[in-house]
CSV table of C-alpha atoms in Angstrom, one decimal:
chain,number,residue,atom,x,y,z
A,903,MET,CA,-20.0,-12.7,-100.9
A,904,ILE,CA,-19.9,-13.9,-97.3
A,905,ALA,CA,-16.8,-14.4,-95.2
A,906,VAL,CA,-17.2,-18.1,-95.0
A,907,GLN,CA,-16.8,-18.2,-98.8
A,908,THR,CA,-13.4,-16.6,-98.7
A,909,PRO,CA,-10.6,-19.2,-98.3
A,910,LEU,CA,-12.7,-20.4,-95.4
A,911,ARG,CA,-10.4,-18.7,-92.8
A,912,ALA,CA,-10.1,-22.1,-91.4
A,913,GLY,CA,-7.8,-24.6,-90.0
A,914,VAL,CA,-9.5,-27.7,-88.7
A,915,ALA,CA,-12.8,-29.3,-89.7
A,916,ALA,CA,-16.2,-28.1,-88.5
A,917,LEU,CA,-17.1,-31.5,-87.1
A,918,CYS,CA,-13.8,-31.5,-85.4
A,919,LEU,CA,-15.7,-28.8,-83.6
A,920,MET,CA,-18.4,-31.3,-82.7
A,921,LEU,CA,-15.8,-34.0,-82.2
A,922,THR,CA,-13.7,-32.0,-79.8
A,923,ALA,CA,-16.1,-29.6,-78.2
A,924,CYS,CA,-18.9,-28.1,-80.3
A,925,ALA,CA,-18.9,-25.4,-77.8
A,926,GLY,CA,-18.0,-21.8,-77.2
A,927,ALA,CA,-15.2,-20.6,-75.0
A,928,ALA,CA,-14.5,-22.5,-71.8
A,929,VAL,CA,-16.1,-21.1,-68.7
A,930,GLN,CA,-13.5,-22.1,-66.1
A,931,ALA,CA,-10.8,-19.9,-65.0
A,932,ALA,CA,-7.2,-20.9,-65.6
A,933,PRO,CA,-6.0,-23.5,-63.0
A,934,LYS,CA,-4.3,-21.8,-60.0
A,935,ALA,CA,-2.2,-24.8,-59.3
A,936,ALA,CA,-1.2,-28.1,-60.7
A,937,VAL,CA,-3.5,-30.9,-59.5
A,938,GLU,CA,-2.3,-34.4,-59.9
A,939,PRO,CA,-4.7,-36.9,-61.6
A,940,ALA,CA,-6.6,-39.1,-59.1
A,941,ALA,CA,-7.3,-41.9,-61.5
A,942,ALA,CA,-5.6,-43.7,-64.3
A,943,VAL,CA,-6.5,-43.5,-68.0
A,944,LYS,CA,-6.4,-46.4,-70.5
A,945,LEU,CA,-6.0,-45.7,-74.2
A,946,VAL,CA,-8.1,-48.0,-76.4
A,947,THR,CA,-8.8,-48.1,-80.2
A,948,ARG,CA,-11.9,-50.2,-80.0
A,949,MET,CA,-15.0,-50.1,-77.8
A,950,ASP,CA,-14.5,-53.8,-76.8
A,951,PRO,CA,-12.3,-53.1,-73.7
A,952,VAL,CA,-14.8,-50.4,-72.5
A,953,LEU,CA,-17.8,-52.8,-72.7
A,954,ALA,CA,-15.8,-55.7,-71.3
A,955,ALA,CA,-14.7,-53.6,-68.2
A,956,THR,CA,-18.3,-52.5,-67.7
A,957,THR,CA,-19.6,-56.1,-67.8
A,958,ALA,CA,-16.8,-57.3,-65.4
A,959,LEU,CA,-17.7,-54.5,-62.9
A,960,ALA,CA,-21.4,-55.5,-63.2
A,961,GLN,CA,-20.5,-59.0,-62.4
A,962,ARG,CA,-18.6,-57.8,-59.3
A,963,HIS,CA,-21.0,-55.2,-58.0
A,964,GLY,CA,-24.3,-56.0,-59.6
A,965,ALA,CA,-25.6,-54.5,-62.9
A,966,ASP,CA,-27.7,-51.8,-61.2
A,967,ARG,CA,-24.6,-50.6,-59.3
A,968,VAL,CA,-22.7,-49.7,-62.5
A,969,LEU,CA,-22.9,-46.5,-64.6
A,970,LEU,CA,-21.5,-46.4,-68.1
A,971,VAL,CA,-20.8,-42.8,-69.4
A,972,PHE,CA,-20.0,-42.0,-73.0
A,973,ASP,CA,-19.0,-38.9,-74.9
A,974,LEU,CA,-20.9,-38.5,-78.1
A,975,ASP,CA,-18.9,-37.1,-81.0
A,976,SER,CA,-16.0,-39.3,-82.1
A,977,THR,CA,-17.0,-41.7,-79.3
A,978,LEU,CA,-20.4,-43.0,-80.3
A,979,LEU,CA,-21.0,-41.2,-83.5
A,980,ARG,CA,-19.1,-39.2,-86.2
A,981,ASN,CA,-19.8,-37.3,-89.4
A,982,SER,CA,-20.4,-39.6,-92.4
A,983,ARG,CA,-18.3,-37.3,-94.6
A,984,GLN,CA,-15.4,-34.9,-94.3
A,985,GLU,CA,-16.2,-31.6,-92.8
A,986,PRO,CA,-15.8,-28.1,-94.2
A,987,ASP,CA,-13.1,-25.8,-92.8
A,988,ILE,CA,-14.7,-23.1,-90.7
A,989,ALA,CA,-12.6,-23.2,-87.5
A,990,GLY,CA,-10.9,-20.0,-88.5
A,991,LEU,CA,-14.1,-18.1,-87.8
A,992,LYS,CA,-13.9,-19.1,-84.1
A,993,ASP,CA,-11.3,-16.5,-83.4
A,994,SER,CA,-12.0,-14.0,-86.2
A,995,ASP,CA,-15.8,-13.8,-85.8
A,996,PRO,CA,-17.2,-15.8,-82.9
A,997,ASP,CA,-20.8,-14.9,-83.5
A,998,GLN,CA,-20.7,-15.9,-87.2
A,999,PHE,CA,-18.8,-19.0,-86.2
A,1000,ARG,CA,-21.6,-20.2,-83.9
A,1001,GLY,CA,-24.3,-19.6,-86.6
A,1002,VAL,CA,-22.3,-21.5,-89.2
A,1003,GLU,CA,-21.4,-24.2,-86.7
A,1004,ARG,CA,-25.1,-24.8,-85.8
A,1005,ALA,CA,-26.0,-25.0,-89.5
A,1006,VAL,CA,-23.3,-27.5,-90.3
A,1007,ILE,CA,-24.1,-29.7,-87.3
A,1008,TYR,CA,-27.8,-29.6,-87.9
A,1009,LEU,CA,-27.4,-30.7,-91.5
A,1010,SER,CA,-24.8,-33.3,-90.8
A,1011,ARG,CA,-25.6,-37.0,-91.0
A,1012,LEU,CA,-23.8,-39.0,-88.3
A,1013,VAL,CA,-22.9,-42.6,-88.3
A,1014,PRO,CA,-21.7,-45.0,-85.5
A,1015,MET,CA,-18.0,-45.1,-84.8
A,1016,GLU,CA,-18.2,-48.9,-85.1
A,1017,PRO,CA,-20.8,-50.6,-87.2
A,1018,ASP,CA,-22.5,-52.6,-84.4
A,1019,LEU,CA,-22.0,-50.1,-81.6
A,1020,ALA,CA,-25.7,-49.3,-81.0
A,1021,ALA,CA,-26.6,-53.0,-80.6
A,1022,ARG,CA,-23.8,-53.5,-78.2
A,1023,VAL,CA,-24.7,-50.6,-76.1
A,1024,ALA,CA,-28.3,-51.8,-76.1
A,1025,ALA,CA,-27.1,-55.2,-74.9
A,1026,VAL,CA,-25.3,-53.6,-72.0
A,1027,GLN,CA,-28.5,-51.7,-71.0
A,1028,ALA,CA,-30.6,-54.9,-71.4
A,1029,ALA,CA,-28.3,-56.5,-68.8
A,1030,GLY,CA,-29.4,-53.8,-66.3
A,1031,ILE,CA,-26.6,-51.3,-66.6
A,1032,ASP,CA,-27.4,-47.6,-66.7
A,1033,VAL,CA,-26.0,-45.5,-69.6
A,1034,LEU,CA,-25.4,-41.8,-69.7
A,1035,ILE,CA,-24.2,-39.6,-72.6
A,1036,LEU,CA,-22.1,-36.6,-71.5
A,1037,THR,CA,-21.5,-34.4,-74.5
A,1038,ALA,CA,-19.7,-31.2,-75.0
A,1039,ARG,CA,-22.4,-30.0,-77.3
A,1040,GLY,CA,-24.4,-27.0,-76.2
A,1041,ALA,CA,-28.0,-27.0,-75.0
A,1042,ASP,CA,-29.1,-25.4,-78.2
A,1043,MET,CA,-27.9,-28.5,-80.1
A,1044,ARG,CA,-30.0,-30.9,-78.0
A,1045,ASP,CA,-32.7,-31.6,-80.6
A,1046,MET,CA,-30.3,-32.4,-83.4
A,1047,THR,CA,-28.4,-34.6,-81.1
A,1048,LEU,CA,-31.4,-36.7,-80.1
A,1049,ARG,CA,-32.4,-36.9,-83.8
A,1050,GLU,CA,-29.0,-38.4,-84.8
A,1051,LEU,CA,-28.9,-40.8,-81.8
A,1052,ALA,CA,-32.4,-42.1,-82.7
A,1053,ALA,CA,-31.5,-42.4,-86.4
A,1054,ASN,CA,-28.5,-44.6,-85.5
A,1055,GLY,CA,-30.4,-46.9,-83.2
A,1056,PHE,CA,-29.5,-45.4,-79.9
A,1057,GLY,CA,-33.0,-45.3,-78.6
A,1058,THR,CA,-34.3,-44.4,-75.2
A,1059,LEU,CA,-31.4,-44.8,-72.8
A,1060,ARG,CA,-31.6,-46.7,-69.5
A,1061,SER,CA,-30.4,-43.7,-67.5
A,1062,PRO,CA,-30.7,-42.3,-63.9
A,1063,GLU,CA,-33.0,-39.4,-63.2
A,1064,CYS,CA,-31.2,-36.3,-62.1
A,1065,GLY,CA,-32.4,-34.5,-59.0
A,1066,PRO,CA,-31.1,-31.9,-56.5
A,1067,PRO,CA,-28.8,-30.3,-55.9
A,1068,LEU,CA,-28.0,-30.1,-59.7
A,1069,CYS,CA,-31.4,-30.7,-61.2
A,1070,ARG,CA,-34.1,-28.7,-59.3
A,1071,LYS,CA,-36.5,-28.4,-62.1
A,1072,ARG,CA,-37.1,-29.6,-65.7
A,1073,GLY,CA,-35.5,-27.8,-68.6
A,1074,ILE,CA,-32.4,-25.8,-68.5
A,1075,VAL,CA,-30.2,-26.2,-65.5
A,1076,PRO,CA,-28.9,-22.7,-64.7
A,1077,ALA,CA,-25.2,-22.0,-64.3
A,1078,SER,CA,-25.6,-21.1,-60.7
A,1079,ASP,CA,-27.0,-24.5,-59.9
A,1080,VAL,CA,-24.2,-26.2,-61.8
A,1081,LEU,CA,-21.6,-24.3,-59.6
A,1082,ALA,CA,-23.5,-24.9,-56.4
A,1083,ALA,CA,-23.8,-28.7,-57.1
A,1084,ALA,CA,-20.1,-28.9,-58.1
A,1085,THR,CA,-19.1,-27.1,-54.9
A,1086,ALA,CA,-21.3,-29.4,-52.8
A,1087,ALA,CA,-19.8,-32.5,-54.5
A,1088,MET,CA,-16.1,-31.5,-54.5
A,1089,GLY,CA,-15.7,-28.6,-52.1
A,1090,ALA,CA,-14.7,-25.0,-52.8
A,1091,ASP,CA,-11.0,-25.5,-52.2
A,1092,ARG,CA,-10.8,-28.4,-54.6
A,1093,LEU,CA,-12.6,-26.4,-57.3
A,1094,ALA,CA,-10.4,-23.4,-56.8
A,1095,ALA,CA,-7.3,-25.6,-57.1
A,1096,ILE,CA,-8.4,-26.9,-60.5
A,1097,GLY,CA,-9.7,-23.5,-61.7
A,1098,PHE,CA,-13.5,-24.2,-61.8
A,1099,ALA,CA,-14.8,-20.7,-61.0
A,1100,ARG,CA,-18.3,-20.6,-62.5
A,1101,GLY,CA,-20.9,-22.9,-64.1
A,1102,ARG,CA,-22.7,-22.8,-67.4
A,1103,ASP,CA,-26.3,-23.5,-68.4
A,1104,ILE,CA,-26.8,-27.2,-69.3
A,1105,THR,CA,-29.6,-29.7,-69.9
A,1106,VAL,CA,-30.0,-33.1,-68.3
A,1107,ALA,CA,-32.8,-35.3,-69.7
A,1108,ASP,CA,-33.4,-38.6,-71.7
A,1109,GLY,CA,-30.0,-39.9,-70.7
A,1110,VAL,CA,-28.2,-37.0,-72.5
A,1111,VAL,CA,-26.3,-34.2,-70.7
A,1112,THR,CA,-25.3,-31.2,-72.9
A,1113,ALA,CA,-22.5,-29.5,-71.2
A,1114,ALA,CA,-20.6,-27.2,-73.5
A,1115,GLY,CA,-17.6,-25.5,-72.1
A,1116,LEU,CA,-17.6,-27.4,-68.7
A,1117,ASP,CA,-15.0,-29.6,-67.0
A,1118,LYS,CA,-16.4,-33.0,-67.5
A,1119,GLY,CA,-14.7,-34.3,-64.4
A,1120,VAL,CA,-16.3,-31.7,-62.2
A,1121,LEU,CA,-19.7,-32.1,-63.9
A,1122,LEU,CA,-19.6,-35.9,-63.6
A,1123,ARG,CA,-19.0,-35.6,-59.8
A,1124,ALA,CA,-22.0,-33.1,-59.6
A,1125,LEU,CA,-24.2,-35.5,-61.5
A,1126,LEU,CA,-23.3,-38.5,-59.4
A,1127,ALA,CA,-24.2,-36.5,-56.3
A,1128,SER,CA,-27.6,-35.7,-57.8
A,1129,PHE,CA,-28.7,-39.1,-58.9
A,1130,PRO,CA,-31.3,-41.0,-56.7
A,1131,LYS,CA,-28.9,-43.9,-56.1
A,1132,SER,CA,-25.1,-44.2,-55.7
A,1133,TYR,CA,-23.0,-46.4,-57.9
A,1134,ASP,CA,-20.2,-48.7,-56.9
A,1135,ALA,CA,-18.5,-48.3,-60.3
A,1136,VAL,CA,-18.4,-45.7,-63.1
A,1137,VAL,CA,-16.9,-46.4,-66.5
A,1138,PHE,CA,-16.1,-43.3,-68.6
A,1139,ALA,CA,-15.2,-43.2,-72.3
A,1140,ASP,CA,-14.3,-40.1,-74.4
A,1141,ASP,CA,-12.1,-39.4,-77.4
A,1142,ALA,CA,-10.8,-36.1,-76.2
A,1143,GLN,CA,-7.6,-36.1,-74.1
A,1144,LYS,CA,-8.7,-33.0,-72.2
A,1145,ASN,CA,-11.9,-34.7,-71.1
A,1146,VAL,CA,-10.4,-37.9,-69.8
A,1147,ASP,CA,-7.7,-35.9,-68.0
A,1148,HIS,CA,-10.4,-33.8,-66.3
A,1149,VAL,CA,-12.3,-36.9,-65.2
A,1150,ALA,CA,-9.1,-38.4,-63.9
A,1151,ARG,CA,-8.2,-35.2,-62.1
A,1152,ALA,CA,-11.6,-35.0,-60.4
A,1153,GLY,CA,-11.3,-38.6,-59.3
A,1154,ALA,CA,-13.9,-41.0,-58.0
A,1155,VAL,CA,-16.4,-40.6,-55.3
A,1156,PRO,CA,-14.9,-42.2,-52.2
A,1157,GLY,CA,-15.4,-45.9,-52.2
A,1158,GLN,CA,-16.3,-46.0,-55.9
A,1159,THR,CA,-14.3,-47.7,-58.7
A,1160,LEU,CA,-13.7,-45.3,-61.6
A,1161,ALA,CA,-12.5,-46.8,-65.0
A,1162,ILE,CA,-11.5,-44.2,-67.6
A,1163,PHE,CA,-10.9,-44.9,-71.3
A,1164,HIS,CA,-9.4,-42.6,-73.8
A,1165,TYR,CA,-11.1,-43.9,-76.9
A,1166,ARG,CA,-9.4,-43.4,-80.3
A,1167,GLY,CA,-11.7,-45.3,-82.6
A,1168,PRO,CA,-11.3,-46.1,-86.3
A,1169,ALA,CA,-10.8,-43.2,-88.7
A,1170,ARG,CA,-13.1,-42.5,-91.6
A,1171,THR,CA,-12.1,-44.4,-94.7
A,1172,ALA,CA,-11.5,-43.0,-98.2
A,1173,ALA,CA,-14.4,-45.2,-99.3
A,1174,GLU,CA,-16.8,-43.3,-97.0
A,1175,ASP,CA,-15.8,-40.0,-98.6
A,1176,PRO,CA,-13.1,-40.0,-101.4
A,1177,ARG,CA,-13.0,-36.2,-101.9
A,1178,SER,CA,-9.8,-34.3,-101.6
A,1179,ARG,CA,-9.5,-31.4,-99.1
A,1180,ALA,CA,-9.7,-29.0,-102.0
A,1181,ALA,CA,-12.9,-30.6,-103.2
A,1182,VAL,CA,-14.4,-30.5,-99.7
A,1183,ASP,CA,-13.6,-26.8,-99.4
A,1184,ALA,CA,-15.0,-26.0,-102.9
A,1185,ASP,CA,-18.2,-27.9,-102.1
A,1186,TRP,CA,-18.6,-25.8,-98.9
A,1187,GLN,CA,-18.0,-22.5,-100.7
A,1188,SER,CA,-20.6,-23.5,-103.3
A,1189,ALA,CA,-23.1,-24.5,-100.6
A,1190,THR,CA,-22.7,-21.4,-98.5
A,1191,GLY,CA,-23.2,-19.2,-101.5
A,1192,THR,CA,-26.4,-21.0,-102.4
A,1193,ILE,CA,-27.7,-20.9,-98.8
A,1194,CYS,CA,-27.0,-17.2,-98.5
A,1195,ARG,CA,-28.8,-16.4,-101.7
A,1196,ALA,CA,-31.8,-18.7,-101.0
A,1197,LEU,CA,-32.3,-18.1,-97.2
A,1198,ALA,CA,-30.2,-15.1,-96.2
A,1199,PRO,CA,-29.4,-16.4,-92.6
A,1200,ARG,CA,-27.9,-13.9,-90.3
A,1201,TRP,CA,-24.5,-15.5,-90.4
A,1202,CYS,CA,-24.2,-14.4,-94.1
A,1203,ASP,CA,-24.4,-10.7,-93.1
A,1204,ALA,CA,-20.8,-10.5,-91.7
A,1205,GLY,CA,-19.3,-11.1,-95.1
A,1206,ALA,CA,-21.8,-9.4,-97.3
A,1207,GLU,CA,-20.3,-6.9,-99.7
């Protein structure tokens, strides 16, 4: 049997991996010194205040002068069902964890956090406001991410085109360019103070930025410095405390309004998936056994007897 079939060596849910990071280890060094937040964060439980603030800023500055930035998992979309416990693999067998994680995410069906969310985001874009998705998923999860966005009605986004210094060519943006753009945007001393020591490969296209393991505050500043136009206001919404804290710490571009929302949307209901945790885990054990017998993916090897 494989390792993921044994009591799952887990603790949290696999989609919590998606919902909180979906990524490998963080790439920044530990902060060398405490850095006070440069912007306030507002906690919300519905998307209404986020969209209302965006509309108000568009009325003040003009729609084309406002950028709305969303996280993806647990902000726009979430898994339609409870997730199997595989988080224990992250520490015990990182390579196996990544293979299993990719399989789970690829097979998962996502649904909107709020039923009419896609239509409401479309209305914001129709009003002339640019929208960007800044997700902590890795570049290798890009295709499955676009698939689920399209399936849920989040079509082609009205989004700025990224250029230098961050985006010098199409395709993968190398870690060295990420670090160089972040340094240009914020300065070496500021990056050192918050512990941002090196970049990581990312992708920026179709309105979706895959940025696993990176400080979203630093990356947002690098993105804003690489868009063909400047914005008078940026609205940022994310479910993860770490991410909103990082955006607040990085602060706004001078002269720019930055509105940050910690979005804690409605939880999945029992009607969506009535299974107990024991049933979820049992289903996962059965599924992994079948997958390993039928397809023998490499992540089965670690636990083979």
